CSV table of C-alpha atoms in Angstrom, one decimal:
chain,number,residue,atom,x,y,z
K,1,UNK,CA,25.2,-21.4,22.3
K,2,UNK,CA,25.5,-19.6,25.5
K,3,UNK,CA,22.6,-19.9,28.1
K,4,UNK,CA,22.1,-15.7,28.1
K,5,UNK,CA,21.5,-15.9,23.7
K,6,UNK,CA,19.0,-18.6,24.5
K,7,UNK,CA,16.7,-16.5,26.7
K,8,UNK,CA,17.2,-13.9,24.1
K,9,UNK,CA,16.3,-16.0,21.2
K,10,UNK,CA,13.1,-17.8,23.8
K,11,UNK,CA,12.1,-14.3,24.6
K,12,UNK,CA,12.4,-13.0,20.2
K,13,UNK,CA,10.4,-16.0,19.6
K,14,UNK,CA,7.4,-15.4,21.5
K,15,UNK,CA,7.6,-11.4,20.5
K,16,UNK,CA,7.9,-12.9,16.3
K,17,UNK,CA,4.6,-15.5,17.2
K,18,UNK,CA,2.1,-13.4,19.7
K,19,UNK,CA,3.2,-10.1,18.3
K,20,UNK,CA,4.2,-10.9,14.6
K,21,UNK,CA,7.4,-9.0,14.9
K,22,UNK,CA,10.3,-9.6,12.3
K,23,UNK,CA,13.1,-11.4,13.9
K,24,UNK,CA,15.7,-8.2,14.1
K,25,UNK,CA,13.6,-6.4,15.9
K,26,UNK,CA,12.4,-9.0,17.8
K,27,UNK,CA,15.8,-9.9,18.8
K,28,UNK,CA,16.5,-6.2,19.8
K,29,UNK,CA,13.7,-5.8,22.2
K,30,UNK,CA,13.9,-8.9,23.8
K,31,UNK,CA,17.5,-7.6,24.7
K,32,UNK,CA,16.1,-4.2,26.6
K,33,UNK,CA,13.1,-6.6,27.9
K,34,UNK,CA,15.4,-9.4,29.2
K,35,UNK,CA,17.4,-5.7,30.8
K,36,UNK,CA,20.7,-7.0,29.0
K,37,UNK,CA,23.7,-4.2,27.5
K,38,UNK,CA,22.6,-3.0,24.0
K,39,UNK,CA,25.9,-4.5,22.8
K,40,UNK,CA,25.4,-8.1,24.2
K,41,UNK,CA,25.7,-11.1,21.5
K,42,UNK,CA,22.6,-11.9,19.4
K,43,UNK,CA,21.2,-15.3,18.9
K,44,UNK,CA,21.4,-15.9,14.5
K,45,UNK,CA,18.3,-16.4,12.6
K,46,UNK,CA,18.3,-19.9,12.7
K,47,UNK,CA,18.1,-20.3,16.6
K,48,UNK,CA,15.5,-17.4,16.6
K,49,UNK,CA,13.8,-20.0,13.7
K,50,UNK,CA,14.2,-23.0,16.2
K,51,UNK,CA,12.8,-21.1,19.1
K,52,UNK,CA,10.1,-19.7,17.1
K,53,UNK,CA,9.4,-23.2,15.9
K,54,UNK,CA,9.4,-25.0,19.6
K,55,UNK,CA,7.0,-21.5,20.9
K,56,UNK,CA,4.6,-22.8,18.0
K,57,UNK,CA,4.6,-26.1,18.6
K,58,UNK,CA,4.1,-25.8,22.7
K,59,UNK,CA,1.6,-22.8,22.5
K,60,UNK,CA,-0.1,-22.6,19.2
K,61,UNK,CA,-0.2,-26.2,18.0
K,62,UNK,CA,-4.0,-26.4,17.9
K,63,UNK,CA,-4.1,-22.9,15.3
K,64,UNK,CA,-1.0,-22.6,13.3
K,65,UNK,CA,-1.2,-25.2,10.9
K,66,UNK,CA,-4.6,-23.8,9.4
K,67,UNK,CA,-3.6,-20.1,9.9
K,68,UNK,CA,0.2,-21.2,8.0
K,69,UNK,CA,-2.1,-22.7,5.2
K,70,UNK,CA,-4.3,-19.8,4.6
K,71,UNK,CA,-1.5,-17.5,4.2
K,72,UNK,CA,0.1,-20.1,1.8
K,73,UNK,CA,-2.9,-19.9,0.0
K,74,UNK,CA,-2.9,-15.9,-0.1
K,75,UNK,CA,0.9,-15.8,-1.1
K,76,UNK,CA,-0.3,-18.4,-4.4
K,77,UNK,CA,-3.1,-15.9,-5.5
K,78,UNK,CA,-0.9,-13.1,-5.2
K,79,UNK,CA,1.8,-15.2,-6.8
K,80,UNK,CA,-0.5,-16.0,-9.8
K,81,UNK,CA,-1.4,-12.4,-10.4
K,82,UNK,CA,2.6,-11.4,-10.4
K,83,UNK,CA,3.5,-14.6,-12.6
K,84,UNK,CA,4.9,-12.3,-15.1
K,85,UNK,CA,7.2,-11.3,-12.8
K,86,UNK,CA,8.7,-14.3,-11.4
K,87,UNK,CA,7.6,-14.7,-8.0
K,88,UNK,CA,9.3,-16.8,-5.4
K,89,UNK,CA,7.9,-16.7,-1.7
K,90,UNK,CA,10.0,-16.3,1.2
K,91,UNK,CA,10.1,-15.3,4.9
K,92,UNK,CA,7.8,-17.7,8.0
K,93,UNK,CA,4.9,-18.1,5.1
K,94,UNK,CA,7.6,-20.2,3.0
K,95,UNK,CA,9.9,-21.9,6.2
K,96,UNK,CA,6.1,-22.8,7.4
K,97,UNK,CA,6.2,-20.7,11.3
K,98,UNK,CA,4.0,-18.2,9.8
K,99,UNK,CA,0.6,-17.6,11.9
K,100,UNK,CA,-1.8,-15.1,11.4
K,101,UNK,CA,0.0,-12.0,12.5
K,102,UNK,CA,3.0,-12.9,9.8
K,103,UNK,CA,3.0,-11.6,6.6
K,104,UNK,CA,3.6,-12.0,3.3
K,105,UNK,CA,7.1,-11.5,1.5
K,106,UNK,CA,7.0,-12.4,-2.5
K,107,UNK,CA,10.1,-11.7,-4.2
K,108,UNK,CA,10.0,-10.3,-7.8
K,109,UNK,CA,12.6,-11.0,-10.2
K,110,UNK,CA,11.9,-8.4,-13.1
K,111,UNK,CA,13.5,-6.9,-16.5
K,112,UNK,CA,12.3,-3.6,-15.7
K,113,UNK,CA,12.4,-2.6,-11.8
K,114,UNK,CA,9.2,-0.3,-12.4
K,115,UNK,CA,7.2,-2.5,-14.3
K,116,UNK,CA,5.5,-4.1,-11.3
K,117,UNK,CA,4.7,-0.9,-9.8
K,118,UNK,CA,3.2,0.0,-13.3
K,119,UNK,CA,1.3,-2.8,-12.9
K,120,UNK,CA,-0.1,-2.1,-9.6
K,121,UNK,CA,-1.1,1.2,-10.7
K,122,UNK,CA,-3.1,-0.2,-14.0
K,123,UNK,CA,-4.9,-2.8,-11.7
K,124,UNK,CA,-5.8,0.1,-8.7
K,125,UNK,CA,-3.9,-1.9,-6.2
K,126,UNK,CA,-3.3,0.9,-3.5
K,127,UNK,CA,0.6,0.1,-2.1
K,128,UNK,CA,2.9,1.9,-0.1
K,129,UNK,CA,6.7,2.2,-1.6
K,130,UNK,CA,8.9,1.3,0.7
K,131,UNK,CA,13.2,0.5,1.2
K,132,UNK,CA,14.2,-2.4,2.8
K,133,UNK,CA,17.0,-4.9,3.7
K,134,UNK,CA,17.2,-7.3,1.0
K,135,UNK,CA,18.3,-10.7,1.1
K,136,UNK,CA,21.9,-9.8,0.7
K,137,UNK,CA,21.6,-7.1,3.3
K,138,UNK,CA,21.2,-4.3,0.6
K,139,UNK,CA,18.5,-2.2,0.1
K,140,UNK,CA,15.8,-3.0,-2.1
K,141,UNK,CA,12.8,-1.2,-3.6
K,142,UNK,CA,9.3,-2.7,-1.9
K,143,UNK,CA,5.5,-2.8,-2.5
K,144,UNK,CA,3.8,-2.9,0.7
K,145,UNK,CA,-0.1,-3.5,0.4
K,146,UNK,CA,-3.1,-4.8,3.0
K,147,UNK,CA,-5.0,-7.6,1.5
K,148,UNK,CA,-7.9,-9.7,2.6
K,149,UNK,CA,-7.2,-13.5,3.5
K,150,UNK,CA,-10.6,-15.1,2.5
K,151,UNK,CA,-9.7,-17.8,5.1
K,152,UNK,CA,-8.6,-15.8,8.0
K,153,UNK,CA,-11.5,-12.9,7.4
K,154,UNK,CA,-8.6,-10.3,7.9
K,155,UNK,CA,-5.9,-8.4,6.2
K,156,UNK,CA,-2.9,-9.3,5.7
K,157,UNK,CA,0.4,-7.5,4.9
K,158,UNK,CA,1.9,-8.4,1.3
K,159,UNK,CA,5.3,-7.2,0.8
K,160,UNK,CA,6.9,-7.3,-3.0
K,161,UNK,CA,10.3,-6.7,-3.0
K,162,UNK,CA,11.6,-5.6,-6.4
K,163,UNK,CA,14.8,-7.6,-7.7
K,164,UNK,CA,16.8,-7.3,-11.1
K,165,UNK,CA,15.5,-10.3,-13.2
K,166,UNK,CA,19.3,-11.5,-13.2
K,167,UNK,CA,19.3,-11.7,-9.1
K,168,UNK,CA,16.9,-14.8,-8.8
K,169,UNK,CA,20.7,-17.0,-9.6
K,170,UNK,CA,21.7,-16.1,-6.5
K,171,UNK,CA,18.7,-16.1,-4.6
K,172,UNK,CA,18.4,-19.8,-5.0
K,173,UNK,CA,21.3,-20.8,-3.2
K,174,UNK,CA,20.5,-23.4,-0.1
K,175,UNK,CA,20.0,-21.8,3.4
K,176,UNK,CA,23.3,-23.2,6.0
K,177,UNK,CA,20.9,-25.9,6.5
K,178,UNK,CA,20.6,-26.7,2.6
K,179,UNK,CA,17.0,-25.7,2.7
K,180,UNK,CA,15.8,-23.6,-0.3
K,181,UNK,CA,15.1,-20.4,0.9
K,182,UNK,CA,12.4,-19.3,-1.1
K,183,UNK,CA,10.1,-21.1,-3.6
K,184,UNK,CA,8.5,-20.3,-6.7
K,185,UNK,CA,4.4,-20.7,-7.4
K,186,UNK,CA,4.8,-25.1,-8.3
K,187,UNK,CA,6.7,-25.1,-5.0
K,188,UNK,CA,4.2,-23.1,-3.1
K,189,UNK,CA,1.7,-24.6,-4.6
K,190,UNK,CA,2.9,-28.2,-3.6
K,191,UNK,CA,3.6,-27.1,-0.1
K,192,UNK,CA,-0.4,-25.8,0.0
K,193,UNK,CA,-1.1,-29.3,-1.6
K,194,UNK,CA,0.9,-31.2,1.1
K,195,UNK,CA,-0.7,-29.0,3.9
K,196,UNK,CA,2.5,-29.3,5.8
K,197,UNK,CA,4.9,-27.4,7.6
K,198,UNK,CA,7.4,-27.6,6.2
């Protein structure tokens, strides 16, 4: 990778940690930050990933370990409440460079797309409704709520993004690294277990 996507993907990865920025936009103001042309090449996900990893590991060693493990913790309450509708986590909490300014992306797989919002209204779970990119770049229906992290003694942001029950098939498929890129409540709940970072 050239030298110039480096600096951009060093400079997204301390925006993603000390800010908690998503990696696009990360990657876009590091670009007007670093002063380069709008239209130079962007680092992939992966080397944002990698430079996100080495940020964490140089700078927040001592904190992000127990902060990664309280959100895993979060993500399996929220995952038990939603077990009806097939959760699998996904996003920094699952690929374990989560810290306390990350949040929380649960993918629901369900028979009915407005069944889980029918369920947040029954249980007076105040959400936003949102659109956004989807794991094949398409957009997809979201639940955005604030809950409280017993651990951290702060909200956090929970995302649900809504899939068709039939979508999980291809939502399984291993990451270019062969990684699973999302895990379902036994797999989250081992990871918590473990208390890795992986």
């Amino acid at each position: 990778m050239e030298a110039m996507q480096l600096e951009i993907a060093a400079t997204a990865a301390r925006m993603v940690v000390e800010e908690g920025l998503e990696y696009g936009p990360a990657k876009r103001r590091a670009i007007k930050q670093l002063g380069l042309n709008s239209r130079s090449a962007l680092p992939d996900n992966d080397a944002v990933e990698e430079a996100v990893r080495d940020y964490i590991a140089l700078f927040c060693g001592d904190t992000q370990p127990a902060e990664l493990a309280a959100l895993r913790r979060l993500a399996v309450t929220w995952m038990e409440r939603l077990a009806e509708f097939r959760p699998y986590l996904g996003g920094a909490v699952w690929h374990g460079t989560a810290t306390r300014l990350s949040d929380i992306y649960l993918q629901l797989f369900c028979d009915d797309p407005k069944s889980a919002e029918i369920a947040m209204i029954e249980h007076r779970v105040d959400y936003v409704p949102r659109t956004v990119t989807g794991f094949h770049g398409e957009p997809v229906e979201a639940l955005s709520l604030s809950s409280m992290c017993p651990d951290l003694g702060e909200p956090v942001g929970v995302h649900l993004l809504i899939y068709d029950h039939d979508d999980v098939r291809g939502a399984l498929r291993p990451d270019a690294r062969g990684r699973p890129p999302r895990g379902d409540l036994a797999a989250v709940r081992a990871l918590v277990a473990g208390g890795g970072n992986d």
